[in-house]
Coordinates of N, CA and C in Angstrom, one line a residue:
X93 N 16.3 14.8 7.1 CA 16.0 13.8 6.1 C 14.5 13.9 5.7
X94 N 14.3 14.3 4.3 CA 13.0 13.7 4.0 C 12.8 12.3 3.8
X95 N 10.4 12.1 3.7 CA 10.5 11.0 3.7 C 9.6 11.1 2.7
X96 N 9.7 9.6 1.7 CA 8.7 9.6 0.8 C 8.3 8.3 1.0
X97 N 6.9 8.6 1.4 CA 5.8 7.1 1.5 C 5.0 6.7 0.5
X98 N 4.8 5.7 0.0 CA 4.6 4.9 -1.1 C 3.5 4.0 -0.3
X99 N 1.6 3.9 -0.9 CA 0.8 3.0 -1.0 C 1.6 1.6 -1.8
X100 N 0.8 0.6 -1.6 CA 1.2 -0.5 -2.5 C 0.2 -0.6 -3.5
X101 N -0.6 -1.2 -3.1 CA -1.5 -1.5 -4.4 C -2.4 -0.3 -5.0
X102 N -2.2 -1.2 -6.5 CA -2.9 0.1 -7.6 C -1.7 1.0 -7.4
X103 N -0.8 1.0 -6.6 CA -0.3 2.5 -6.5 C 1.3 2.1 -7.4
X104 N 2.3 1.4 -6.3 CA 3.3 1.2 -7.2 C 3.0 -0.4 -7.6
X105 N 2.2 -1.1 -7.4 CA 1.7 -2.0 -8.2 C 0.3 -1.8 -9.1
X106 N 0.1 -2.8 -10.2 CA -0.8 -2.1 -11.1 C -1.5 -3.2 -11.2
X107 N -2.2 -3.9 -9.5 CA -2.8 -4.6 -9.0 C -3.3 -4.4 -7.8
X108 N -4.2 -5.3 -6.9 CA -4.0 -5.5 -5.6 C -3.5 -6.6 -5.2
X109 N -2.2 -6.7 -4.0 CA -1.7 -7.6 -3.6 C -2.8 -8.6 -3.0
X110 N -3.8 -7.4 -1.9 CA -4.4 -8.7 -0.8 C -5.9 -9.3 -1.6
X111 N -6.2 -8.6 -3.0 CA -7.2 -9.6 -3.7 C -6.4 -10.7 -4.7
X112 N -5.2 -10.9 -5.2 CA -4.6 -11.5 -6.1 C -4.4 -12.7 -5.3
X113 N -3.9 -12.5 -3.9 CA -3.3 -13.4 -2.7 C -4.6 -14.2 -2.7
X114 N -5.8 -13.6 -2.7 CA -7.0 -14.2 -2.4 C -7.7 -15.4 -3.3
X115 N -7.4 -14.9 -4.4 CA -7.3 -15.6 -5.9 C -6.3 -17.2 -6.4
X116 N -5.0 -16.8 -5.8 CA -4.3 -17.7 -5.7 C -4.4 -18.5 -4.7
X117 N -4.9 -18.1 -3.8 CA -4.9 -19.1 -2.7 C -6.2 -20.1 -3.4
X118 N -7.0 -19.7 -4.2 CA -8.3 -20.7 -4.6 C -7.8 -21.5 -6.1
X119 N -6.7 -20.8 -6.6 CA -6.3 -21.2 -8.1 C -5.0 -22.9 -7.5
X120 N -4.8 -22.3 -6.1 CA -4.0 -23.4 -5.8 C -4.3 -24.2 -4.7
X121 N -5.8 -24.3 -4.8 CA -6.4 -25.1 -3.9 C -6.4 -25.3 -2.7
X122 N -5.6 -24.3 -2.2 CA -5.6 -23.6 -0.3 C -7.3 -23.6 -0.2
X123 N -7.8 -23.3 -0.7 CA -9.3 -22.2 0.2 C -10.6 -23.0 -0.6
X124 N -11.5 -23.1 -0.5 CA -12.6 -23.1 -1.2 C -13.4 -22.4 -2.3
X125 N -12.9 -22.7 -3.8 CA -13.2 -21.6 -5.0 C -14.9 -20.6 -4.5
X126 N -15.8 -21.4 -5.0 CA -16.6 -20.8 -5.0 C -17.0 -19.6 -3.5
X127 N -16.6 -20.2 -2.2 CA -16.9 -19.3 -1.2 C -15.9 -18.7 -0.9
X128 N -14.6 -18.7 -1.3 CA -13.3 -17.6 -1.1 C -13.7 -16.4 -2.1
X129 N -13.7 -16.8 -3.5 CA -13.6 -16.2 -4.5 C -15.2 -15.1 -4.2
X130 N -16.3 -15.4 -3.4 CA -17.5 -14.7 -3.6 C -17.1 -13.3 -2.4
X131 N -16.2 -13.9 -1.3 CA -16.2 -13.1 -0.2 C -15.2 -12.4 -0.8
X132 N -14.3 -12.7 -0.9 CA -12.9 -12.0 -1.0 C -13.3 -10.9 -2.3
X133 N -14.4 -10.9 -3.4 CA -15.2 -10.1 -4.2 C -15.8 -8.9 -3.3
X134 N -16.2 -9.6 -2.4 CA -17.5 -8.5 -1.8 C -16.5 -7.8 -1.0
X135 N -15.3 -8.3 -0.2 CA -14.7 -7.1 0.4 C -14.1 -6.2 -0.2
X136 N -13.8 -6.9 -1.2 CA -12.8 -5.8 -2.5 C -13.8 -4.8 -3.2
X137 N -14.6 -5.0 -3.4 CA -15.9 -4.0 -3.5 C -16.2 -3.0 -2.2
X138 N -16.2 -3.4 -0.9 CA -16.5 -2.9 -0.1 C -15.0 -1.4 0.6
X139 N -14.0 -2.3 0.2 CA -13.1 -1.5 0.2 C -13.0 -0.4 -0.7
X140 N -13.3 -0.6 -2.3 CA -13.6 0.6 -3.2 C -14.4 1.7 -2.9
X141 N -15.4 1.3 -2.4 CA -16.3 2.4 -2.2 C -16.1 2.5 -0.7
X142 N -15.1 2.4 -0.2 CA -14.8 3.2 1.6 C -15.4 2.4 2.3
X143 N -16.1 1.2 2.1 CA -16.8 1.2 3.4 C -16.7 -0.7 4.2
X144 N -15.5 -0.6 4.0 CA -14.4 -2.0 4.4 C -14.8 -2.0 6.0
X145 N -14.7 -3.3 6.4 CA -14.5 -3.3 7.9 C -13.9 -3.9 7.8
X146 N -12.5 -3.3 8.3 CA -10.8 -4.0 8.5 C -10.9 -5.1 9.5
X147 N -11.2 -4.9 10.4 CA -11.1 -6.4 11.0 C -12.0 -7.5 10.9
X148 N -12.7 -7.7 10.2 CA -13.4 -8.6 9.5 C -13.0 -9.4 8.4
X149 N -12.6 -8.4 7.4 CA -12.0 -8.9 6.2 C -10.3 -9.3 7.0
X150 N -9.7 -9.0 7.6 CA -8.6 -9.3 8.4 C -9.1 -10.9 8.8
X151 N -9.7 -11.1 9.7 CA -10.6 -12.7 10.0 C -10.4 -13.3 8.8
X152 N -11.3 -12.5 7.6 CA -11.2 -13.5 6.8 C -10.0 -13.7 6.0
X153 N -9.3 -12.7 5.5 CA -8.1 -12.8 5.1 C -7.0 -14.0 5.6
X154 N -6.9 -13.8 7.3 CA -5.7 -14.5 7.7 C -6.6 -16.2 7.9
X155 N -7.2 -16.2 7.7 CA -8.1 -17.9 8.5 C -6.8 -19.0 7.4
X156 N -6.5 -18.6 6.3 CA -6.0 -19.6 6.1 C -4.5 -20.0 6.4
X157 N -3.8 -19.0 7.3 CA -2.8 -19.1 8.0 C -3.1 -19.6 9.0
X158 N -4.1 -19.9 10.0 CA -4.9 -21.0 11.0 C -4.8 -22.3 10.7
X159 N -5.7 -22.4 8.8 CA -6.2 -23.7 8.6 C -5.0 -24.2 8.4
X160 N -3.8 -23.9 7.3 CA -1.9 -24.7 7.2 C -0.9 -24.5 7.8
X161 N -0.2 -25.5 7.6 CA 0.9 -25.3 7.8 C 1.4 -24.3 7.5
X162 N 2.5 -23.3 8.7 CA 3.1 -22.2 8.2 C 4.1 -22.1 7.3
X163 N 5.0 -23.3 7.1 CA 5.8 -23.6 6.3 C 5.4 -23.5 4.8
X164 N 4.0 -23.9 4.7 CA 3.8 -24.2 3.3 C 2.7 -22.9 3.0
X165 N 2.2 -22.4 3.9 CA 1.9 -20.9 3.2 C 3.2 -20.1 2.6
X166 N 4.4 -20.1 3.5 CA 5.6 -19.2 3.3 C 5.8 -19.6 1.9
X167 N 5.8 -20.8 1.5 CA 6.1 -21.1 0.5 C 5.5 -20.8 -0.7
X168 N 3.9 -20.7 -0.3 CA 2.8 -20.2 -1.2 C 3.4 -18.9 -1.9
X169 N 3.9 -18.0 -0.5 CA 3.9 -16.9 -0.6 C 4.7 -16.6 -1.6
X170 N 5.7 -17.0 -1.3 CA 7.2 -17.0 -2.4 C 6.9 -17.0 -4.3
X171 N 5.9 -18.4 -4.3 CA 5.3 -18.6 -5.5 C 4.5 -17.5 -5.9
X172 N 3.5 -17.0 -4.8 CA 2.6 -15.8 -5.5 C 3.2 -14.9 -5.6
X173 N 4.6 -14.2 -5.2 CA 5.1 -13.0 -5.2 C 6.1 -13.0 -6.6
X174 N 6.4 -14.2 -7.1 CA 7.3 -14.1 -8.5 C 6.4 -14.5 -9.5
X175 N 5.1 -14.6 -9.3 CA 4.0 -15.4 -10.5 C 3.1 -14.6 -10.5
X176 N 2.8 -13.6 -9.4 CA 1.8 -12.7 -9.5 C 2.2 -10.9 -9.3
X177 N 3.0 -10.9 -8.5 CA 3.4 -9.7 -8.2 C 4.6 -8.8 -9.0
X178 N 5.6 -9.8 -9.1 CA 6.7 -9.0 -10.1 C 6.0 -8.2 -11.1
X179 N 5.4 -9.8 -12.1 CA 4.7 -9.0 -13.1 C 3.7 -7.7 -13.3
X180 N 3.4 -7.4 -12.3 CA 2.6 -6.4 -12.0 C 3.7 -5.0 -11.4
X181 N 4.6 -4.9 -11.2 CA 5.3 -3.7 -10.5 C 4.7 -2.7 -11.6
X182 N 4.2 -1.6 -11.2 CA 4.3 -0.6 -12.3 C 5.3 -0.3 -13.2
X183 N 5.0 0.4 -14.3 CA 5.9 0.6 -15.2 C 6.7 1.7 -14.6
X184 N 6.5 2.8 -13.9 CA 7.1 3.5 -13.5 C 8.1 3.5 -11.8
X185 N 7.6 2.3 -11.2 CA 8.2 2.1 -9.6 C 9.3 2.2 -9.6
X186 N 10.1 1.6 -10.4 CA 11.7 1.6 -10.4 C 12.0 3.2 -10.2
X187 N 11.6 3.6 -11.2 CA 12.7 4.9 -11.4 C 12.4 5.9 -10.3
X188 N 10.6 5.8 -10.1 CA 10.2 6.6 -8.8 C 11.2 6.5 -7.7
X189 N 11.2 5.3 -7.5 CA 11.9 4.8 -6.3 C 13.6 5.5 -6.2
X190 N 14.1 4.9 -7.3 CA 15.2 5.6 -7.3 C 15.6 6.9 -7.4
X191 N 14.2 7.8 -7.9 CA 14.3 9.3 -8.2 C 14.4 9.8 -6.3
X192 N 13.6 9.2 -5.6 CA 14.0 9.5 -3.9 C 14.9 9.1 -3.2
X193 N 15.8 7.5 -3.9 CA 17.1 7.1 -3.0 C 17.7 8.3 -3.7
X194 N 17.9 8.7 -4.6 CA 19.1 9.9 -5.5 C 19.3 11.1 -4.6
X195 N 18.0 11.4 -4.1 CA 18.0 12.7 -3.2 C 17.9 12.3 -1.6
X196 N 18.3 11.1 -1.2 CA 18.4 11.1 -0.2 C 17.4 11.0 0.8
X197 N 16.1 10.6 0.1 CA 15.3 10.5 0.7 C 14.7 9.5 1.8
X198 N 14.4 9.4 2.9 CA 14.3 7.8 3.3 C 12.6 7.2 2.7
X199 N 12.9 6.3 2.0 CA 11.6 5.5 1.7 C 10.7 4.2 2.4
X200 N 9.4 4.0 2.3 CA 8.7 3.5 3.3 C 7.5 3.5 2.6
X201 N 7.2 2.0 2.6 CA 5.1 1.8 2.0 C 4.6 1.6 3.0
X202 N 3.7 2.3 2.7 CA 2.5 2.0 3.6 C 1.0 1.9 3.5
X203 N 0.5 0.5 3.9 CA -0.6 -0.3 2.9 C -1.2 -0.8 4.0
X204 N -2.5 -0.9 4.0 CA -3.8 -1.7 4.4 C -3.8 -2.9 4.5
X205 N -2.6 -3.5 3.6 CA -2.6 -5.1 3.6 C -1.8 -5.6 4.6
X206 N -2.3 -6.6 5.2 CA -1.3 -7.1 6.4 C -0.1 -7.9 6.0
X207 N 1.1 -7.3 6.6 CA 2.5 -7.8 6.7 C 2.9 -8.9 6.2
X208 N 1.8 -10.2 6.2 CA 2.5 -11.6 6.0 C 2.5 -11.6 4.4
X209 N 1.4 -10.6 3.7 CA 1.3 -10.8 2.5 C 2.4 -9.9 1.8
X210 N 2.6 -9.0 2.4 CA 3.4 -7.6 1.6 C 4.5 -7.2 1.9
X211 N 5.3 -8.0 3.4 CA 6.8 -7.7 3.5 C 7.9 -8.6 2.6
X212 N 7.3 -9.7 1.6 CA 8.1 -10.0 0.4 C 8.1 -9.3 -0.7
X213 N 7.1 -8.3 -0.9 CA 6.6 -7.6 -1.7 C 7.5 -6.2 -1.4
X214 N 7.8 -6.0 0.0 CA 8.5 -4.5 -0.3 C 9.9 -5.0 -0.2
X215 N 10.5 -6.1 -0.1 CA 11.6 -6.6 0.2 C 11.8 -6.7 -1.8
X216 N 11.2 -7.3 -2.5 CA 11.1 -7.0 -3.8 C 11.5 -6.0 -4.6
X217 N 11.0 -5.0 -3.5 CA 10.6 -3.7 -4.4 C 12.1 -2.7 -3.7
X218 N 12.6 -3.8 -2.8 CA 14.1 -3.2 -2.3 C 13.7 -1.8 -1.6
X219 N 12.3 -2.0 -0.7 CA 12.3 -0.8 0.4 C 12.0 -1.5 1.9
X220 N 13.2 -0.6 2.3 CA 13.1 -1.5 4.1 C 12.2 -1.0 4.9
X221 N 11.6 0.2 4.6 CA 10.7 0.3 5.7 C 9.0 0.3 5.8
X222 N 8.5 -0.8 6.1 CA 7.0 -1.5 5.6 C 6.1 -0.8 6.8
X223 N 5.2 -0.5 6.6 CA 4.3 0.1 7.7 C 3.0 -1.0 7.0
X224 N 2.1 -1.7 7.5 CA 1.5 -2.6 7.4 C 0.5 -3.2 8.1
X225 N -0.8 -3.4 7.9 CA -1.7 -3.8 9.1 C -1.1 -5.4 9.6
X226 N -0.8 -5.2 11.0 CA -0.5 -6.3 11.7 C -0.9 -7.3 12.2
X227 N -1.1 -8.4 11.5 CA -1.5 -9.4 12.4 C -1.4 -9.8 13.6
X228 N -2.2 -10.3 14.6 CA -1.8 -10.7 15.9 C -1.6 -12.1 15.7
X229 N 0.0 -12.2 16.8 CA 0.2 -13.8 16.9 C 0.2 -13.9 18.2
X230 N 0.3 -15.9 18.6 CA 0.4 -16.0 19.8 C 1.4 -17.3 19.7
X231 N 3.1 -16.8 19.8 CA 3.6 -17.4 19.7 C 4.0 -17.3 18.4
X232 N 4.3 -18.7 17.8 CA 3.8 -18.5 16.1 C 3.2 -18.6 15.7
X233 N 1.7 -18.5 16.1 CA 0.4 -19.2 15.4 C 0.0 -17.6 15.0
X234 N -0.9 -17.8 14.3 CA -1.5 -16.4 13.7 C -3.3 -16.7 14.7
X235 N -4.2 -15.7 15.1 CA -4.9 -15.5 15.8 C -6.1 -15.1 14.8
X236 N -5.4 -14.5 14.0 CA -6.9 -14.2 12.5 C -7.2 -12.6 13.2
X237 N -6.6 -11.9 14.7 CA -7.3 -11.0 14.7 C -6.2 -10.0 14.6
X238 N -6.1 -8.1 14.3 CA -5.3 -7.4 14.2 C -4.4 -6.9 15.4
X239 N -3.0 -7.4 15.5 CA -2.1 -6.4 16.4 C -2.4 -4.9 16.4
X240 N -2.7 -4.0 17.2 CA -2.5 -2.6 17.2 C -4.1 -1.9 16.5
X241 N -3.7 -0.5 16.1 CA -4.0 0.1 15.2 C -4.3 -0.5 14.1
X242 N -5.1 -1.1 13.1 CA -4.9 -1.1 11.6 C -4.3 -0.2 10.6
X243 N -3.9 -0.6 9.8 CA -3.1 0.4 8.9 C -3.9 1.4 7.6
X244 N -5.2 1.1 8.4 CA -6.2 2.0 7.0 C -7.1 3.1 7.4
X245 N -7.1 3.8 6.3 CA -7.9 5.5 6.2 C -7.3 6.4 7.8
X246 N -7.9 6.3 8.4 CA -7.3 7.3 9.4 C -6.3 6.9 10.7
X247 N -6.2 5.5 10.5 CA -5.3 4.7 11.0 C -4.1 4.5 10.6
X248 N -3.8 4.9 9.6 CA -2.2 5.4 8.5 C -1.5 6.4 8.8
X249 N -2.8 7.4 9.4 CA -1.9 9.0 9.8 C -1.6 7.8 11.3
X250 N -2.2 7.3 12.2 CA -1.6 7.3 13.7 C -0.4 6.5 13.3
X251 N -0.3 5.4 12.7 CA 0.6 4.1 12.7 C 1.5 5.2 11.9
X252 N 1.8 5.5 11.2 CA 2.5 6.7 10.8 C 3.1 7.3 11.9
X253 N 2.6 8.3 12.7 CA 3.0 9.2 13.9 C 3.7 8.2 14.7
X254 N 3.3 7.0 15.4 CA 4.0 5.9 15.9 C 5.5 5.8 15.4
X255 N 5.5 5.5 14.3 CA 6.6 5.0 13.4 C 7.6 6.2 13.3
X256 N 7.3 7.5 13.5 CA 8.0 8.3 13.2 C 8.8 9.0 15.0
X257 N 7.7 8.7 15.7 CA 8.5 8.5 17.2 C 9.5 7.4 17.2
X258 N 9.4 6.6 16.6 CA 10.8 5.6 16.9 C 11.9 5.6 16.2
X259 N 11.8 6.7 15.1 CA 13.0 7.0 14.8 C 14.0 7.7 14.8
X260 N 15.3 7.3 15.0 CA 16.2 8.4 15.7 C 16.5 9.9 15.2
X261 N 16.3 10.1 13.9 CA 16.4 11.2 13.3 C 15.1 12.1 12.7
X262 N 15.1 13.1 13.1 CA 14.2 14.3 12.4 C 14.1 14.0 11.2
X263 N 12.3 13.8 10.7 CA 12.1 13.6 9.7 C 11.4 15.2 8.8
X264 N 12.1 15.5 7.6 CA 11.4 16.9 7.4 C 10.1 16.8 6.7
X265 N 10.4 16.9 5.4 CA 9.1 17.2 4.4 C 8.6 15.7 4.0
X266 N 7.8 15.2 4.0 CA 7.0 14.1 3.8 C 6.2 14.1 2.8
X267 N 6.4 13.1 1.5 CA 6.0 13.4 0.1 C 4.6 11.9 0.3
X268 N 3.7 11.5 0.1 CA 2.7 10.5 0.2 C 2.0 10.3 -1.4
X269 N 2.4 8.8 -2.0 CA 1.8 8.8 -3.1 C 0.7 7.7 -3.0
X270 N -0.1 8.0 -3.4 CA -1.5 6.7 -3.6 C -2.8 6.6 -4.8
X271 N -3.4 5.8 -4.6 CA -4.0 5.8 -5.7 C -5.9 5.8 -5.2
X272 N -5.9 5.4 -4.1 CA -7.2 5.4 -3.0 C -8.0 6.8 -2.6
X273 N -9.1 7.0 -2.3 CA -9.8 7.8 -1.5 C -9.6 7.1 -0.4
X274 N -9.7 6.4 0.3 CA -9.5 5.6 1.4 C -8.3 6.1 2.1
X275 N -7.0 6.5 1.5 CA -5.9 7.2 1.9 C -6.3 8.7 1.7
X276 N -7.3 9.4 2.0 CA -7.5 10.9 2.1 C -7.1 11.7 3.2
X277 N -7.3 10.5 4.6 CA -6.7 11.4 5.9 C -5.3 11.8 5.8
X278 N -4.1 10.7 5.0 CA -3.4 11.2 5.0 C -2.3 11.6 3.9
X279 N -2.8 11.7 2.9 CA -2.6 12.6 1.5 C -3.4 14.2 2.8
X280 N -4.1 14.0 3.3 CA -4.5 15.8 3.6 C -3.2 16.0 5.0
X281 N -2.6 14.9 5.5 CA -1.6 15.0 6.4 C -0.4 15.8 6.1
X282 N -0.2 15.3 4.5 CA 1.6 15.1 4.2 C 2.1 16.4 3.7
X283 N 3.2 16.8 3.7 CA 3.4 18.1 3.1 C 3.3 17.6 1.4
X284 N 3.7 16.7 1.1 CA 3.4 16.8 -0.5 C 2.6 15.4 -1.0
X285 N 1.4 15.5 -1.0 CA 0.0 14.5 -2.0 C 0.0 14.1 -3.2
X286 N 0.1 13.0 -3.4 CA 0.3 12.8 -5.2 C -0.5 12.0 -5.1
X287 N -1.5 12.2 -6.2 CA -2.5 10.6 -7.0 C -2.4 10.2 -7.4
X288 N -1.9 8.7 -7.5 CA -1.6 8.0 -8.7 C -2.1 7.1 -8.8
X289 N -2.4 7.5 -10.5 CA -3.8 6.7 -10.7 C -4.5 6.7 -10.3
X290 N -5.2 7.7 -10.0 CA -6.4 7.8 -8.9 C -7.8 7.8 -9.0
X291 N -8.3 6.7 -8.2 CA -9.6 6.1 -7.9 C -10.9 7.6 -8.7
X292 N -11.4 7.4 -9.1 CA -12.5 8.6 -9.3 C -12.7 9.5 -8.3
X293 N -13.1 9.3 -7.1 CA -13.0 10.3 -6.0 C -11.4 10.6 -6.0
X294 N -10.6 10.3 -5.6 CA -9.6 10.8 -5.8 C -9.4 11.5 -6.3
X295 N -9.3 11.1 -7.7 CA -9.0 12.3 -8.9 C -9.9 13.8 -8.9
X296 N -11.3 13.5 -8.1 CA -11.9 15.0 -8.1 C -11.4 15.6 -6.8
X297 N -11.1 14.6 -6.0 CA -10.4 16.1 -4.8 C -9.0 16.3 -5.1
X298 N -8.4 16.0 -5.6 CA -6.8 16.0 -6.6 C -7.3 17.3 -7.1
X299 N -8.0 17.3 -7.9 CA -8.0 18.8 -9.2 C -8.6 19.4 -8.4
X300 N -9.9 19.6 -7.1 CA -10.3 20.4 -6.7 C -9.2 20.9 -4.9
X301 N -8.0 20.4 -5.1 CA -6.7 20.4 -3.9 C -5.7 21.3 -4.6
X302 N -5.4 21.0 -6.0 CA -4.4 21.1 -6.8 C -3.6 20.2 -6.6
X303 N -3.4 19.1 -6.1 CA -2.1 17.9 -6.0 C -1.9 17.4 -7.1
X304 N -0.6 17.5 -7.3 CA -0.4 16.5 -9.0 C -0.9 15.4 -9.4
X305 N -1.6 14.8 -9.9 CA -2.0 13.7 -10.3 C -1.2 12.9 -11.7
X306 N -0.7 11.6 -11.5 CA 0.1 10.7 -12.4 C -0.1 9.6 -12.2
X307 N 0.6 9.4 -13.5 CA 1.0 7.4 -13.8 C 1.6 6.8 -13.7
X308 N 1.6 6.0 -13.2 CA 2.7 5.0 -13.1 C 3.0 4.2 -13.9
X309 N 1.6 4.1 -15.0 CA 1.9 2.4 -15.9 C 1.5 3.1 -17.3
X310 N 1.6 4.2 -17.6 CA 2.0 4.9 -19.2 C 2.9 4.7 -19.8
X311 N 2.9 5.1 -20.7 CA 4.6 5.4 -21.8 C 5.3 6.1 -21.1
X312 N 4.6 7.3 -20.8 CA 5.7 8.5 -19.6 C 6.0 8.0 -18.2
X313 N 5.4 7.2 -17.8 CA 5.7 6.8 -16.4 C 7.2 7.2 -15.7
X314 N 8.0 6.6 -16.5 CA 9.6 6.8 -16.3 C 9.8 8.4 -15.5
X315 N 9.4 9.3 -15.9 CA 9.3 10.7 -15.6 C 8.2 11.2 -14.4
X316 N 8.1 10.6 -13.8 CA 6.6 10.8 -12.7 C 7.4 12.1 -12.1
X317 N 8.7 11.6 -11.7 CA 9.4 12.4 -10.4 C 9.4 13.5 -10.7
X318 N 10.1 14.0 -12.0 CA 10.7 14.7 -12.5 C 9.2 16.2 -12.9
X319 N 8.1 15.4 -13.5 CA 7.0 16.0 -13.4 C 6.3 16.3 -12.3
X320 N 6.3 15.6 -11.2 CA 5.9 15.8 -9.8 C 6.5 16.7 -9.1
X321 N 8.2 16.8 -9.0 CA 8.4 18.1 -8.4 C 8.3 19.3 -9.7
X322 N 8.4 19.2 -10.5 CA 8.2 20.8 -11.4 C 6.6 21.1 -11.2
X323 N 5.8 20.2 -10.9 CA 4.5 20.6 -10.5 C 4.4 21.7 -9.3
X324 N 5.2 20.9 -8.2 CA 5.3 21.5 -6.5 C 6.1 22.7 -6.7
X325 N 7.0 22.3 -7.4 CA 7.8 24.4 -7.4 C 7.1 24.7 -8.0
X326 N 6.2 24.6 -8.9 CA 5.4 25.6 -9.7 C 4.8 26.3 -8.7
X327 N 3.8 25.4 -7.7 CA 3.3 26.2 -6.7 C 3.7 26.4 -5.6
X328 N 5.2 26.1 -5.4 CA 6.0 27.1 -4.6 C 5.9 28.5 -4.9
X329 N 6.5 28.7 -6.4 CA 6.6 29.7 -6.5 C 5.3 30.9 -7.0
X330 N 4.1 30.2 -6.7 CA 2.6 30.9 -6.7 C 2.2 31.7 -6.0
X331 N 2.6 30.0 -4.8 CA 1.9 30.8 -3.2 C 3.0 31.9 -2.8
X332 N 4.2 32.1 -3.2 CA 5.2 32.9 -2.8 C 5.2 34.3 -3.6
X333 N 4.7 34.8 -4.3 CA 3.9 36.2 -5.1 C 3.0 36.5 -4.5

């Protein structure tokens, strides 16, 4: 069985989940506008340009699962995922998606954002297997600090490797699509690298790699798949002359 892994944000969304979550939590009076909205800016900046410190912005991220009730975040949640998220799926996710159930592919996202925000999100998107930075709980309470490994830049290939030990079947050729430099360790992991929509760095080691580079949220989107593998046999059949 192949596998094709799927970033979330920017990638098959044509947003980010864990800055929108951030947003709504202040639009709906969870958090404190002026000091949510300034931090939750500067990490999202810090993360663009590579230089995020995941368990910090993790701290800050989860504190408001500390400050409420867990019931009524869940609920939050529910509201930000049909008021902010649907509307955002790329124009092209669907049919990507389906172009890998068709061949049998097993599918799986895997994202930087922690679990509580983004397993409604891939439950949405009708994929069961979420790879996700993990919150630590104790009990039910959330702790604000990360379970395990984090799920980002070189921490995706290990949580990755993890995830692939626990499954009972041989996995073959592994396709990884994103839209990040931040995912470079492992776009340089996978047997097949796609950029989508890709960040400026990205897009120059894409053309200077040869990996296909696409859209998700174009007129052509519909066709990503269909252009993504005629790209890879192309240079199948290159390197094989």
């Amino acid at each position: 069985m192949h596998l094709a892994l799927f970033d979330l944000d920017n990638t098959l969304l044509a947003g980010d989940s864990d800055y929108l979550w951030g947003r709504f939590l202040v639009e709906s009076g969870v958090v404190d506008a002026d000091t949510h909205e300034t931090t939750n800016r500067r990490f999202y900046e810090q993360y663009k340009a590579g230089e995020l410190d995941i368990h910090a912005f993790q701290r800050f991220a989860l504190q408001p699962l500390l400050d409420n009730p867990l019931s009524e975040m869940r609920a939050l949640r529910a509201r930000f995922v049909e008021e902010c998220i649907r509307p955002i799926v790329a124009r092209g996710t669907p049919r990507l998606l389906a172009a890998h159930r068709a061949r049998g592919d097993a599918l799986a996202i895997i994202t930087a954002t922690n679990r509580f925000v983004t397993e409604p999100i891939a439950e949405l998107l009708q994929v069961g297997d979420l790879l996700a930075t993990e919150p630590e709980r104790n009990g039910e309470r959330y702790t604000g600090a990360i379970a395990g490994t984090p799920c980002y830049r070189e921490g995706k290939v290990e949580r990755l490797r993890q995830w692939l030990e626990t499954r009972p079947e041989r996995v073959g050729r592994i396709w990884f699509y994103s839209d990040s430099h931040n995912d470079l360790p492992l776009l340089e992991h996978v047997d097949h690298p796609v950029a989508v929509d890709p960040d400026e760095t990205l897009a120059e080691a894409a053309g200077e790699r040869g990996w296909p580079v696409v859209s998700l949220r174009g007129e052509d989107a519909e066709d990503v798949f269909e252009r993504v593998a005629a790209d890879i046999e192309s240079q199948n059949r290159t390197a094989k002359k």
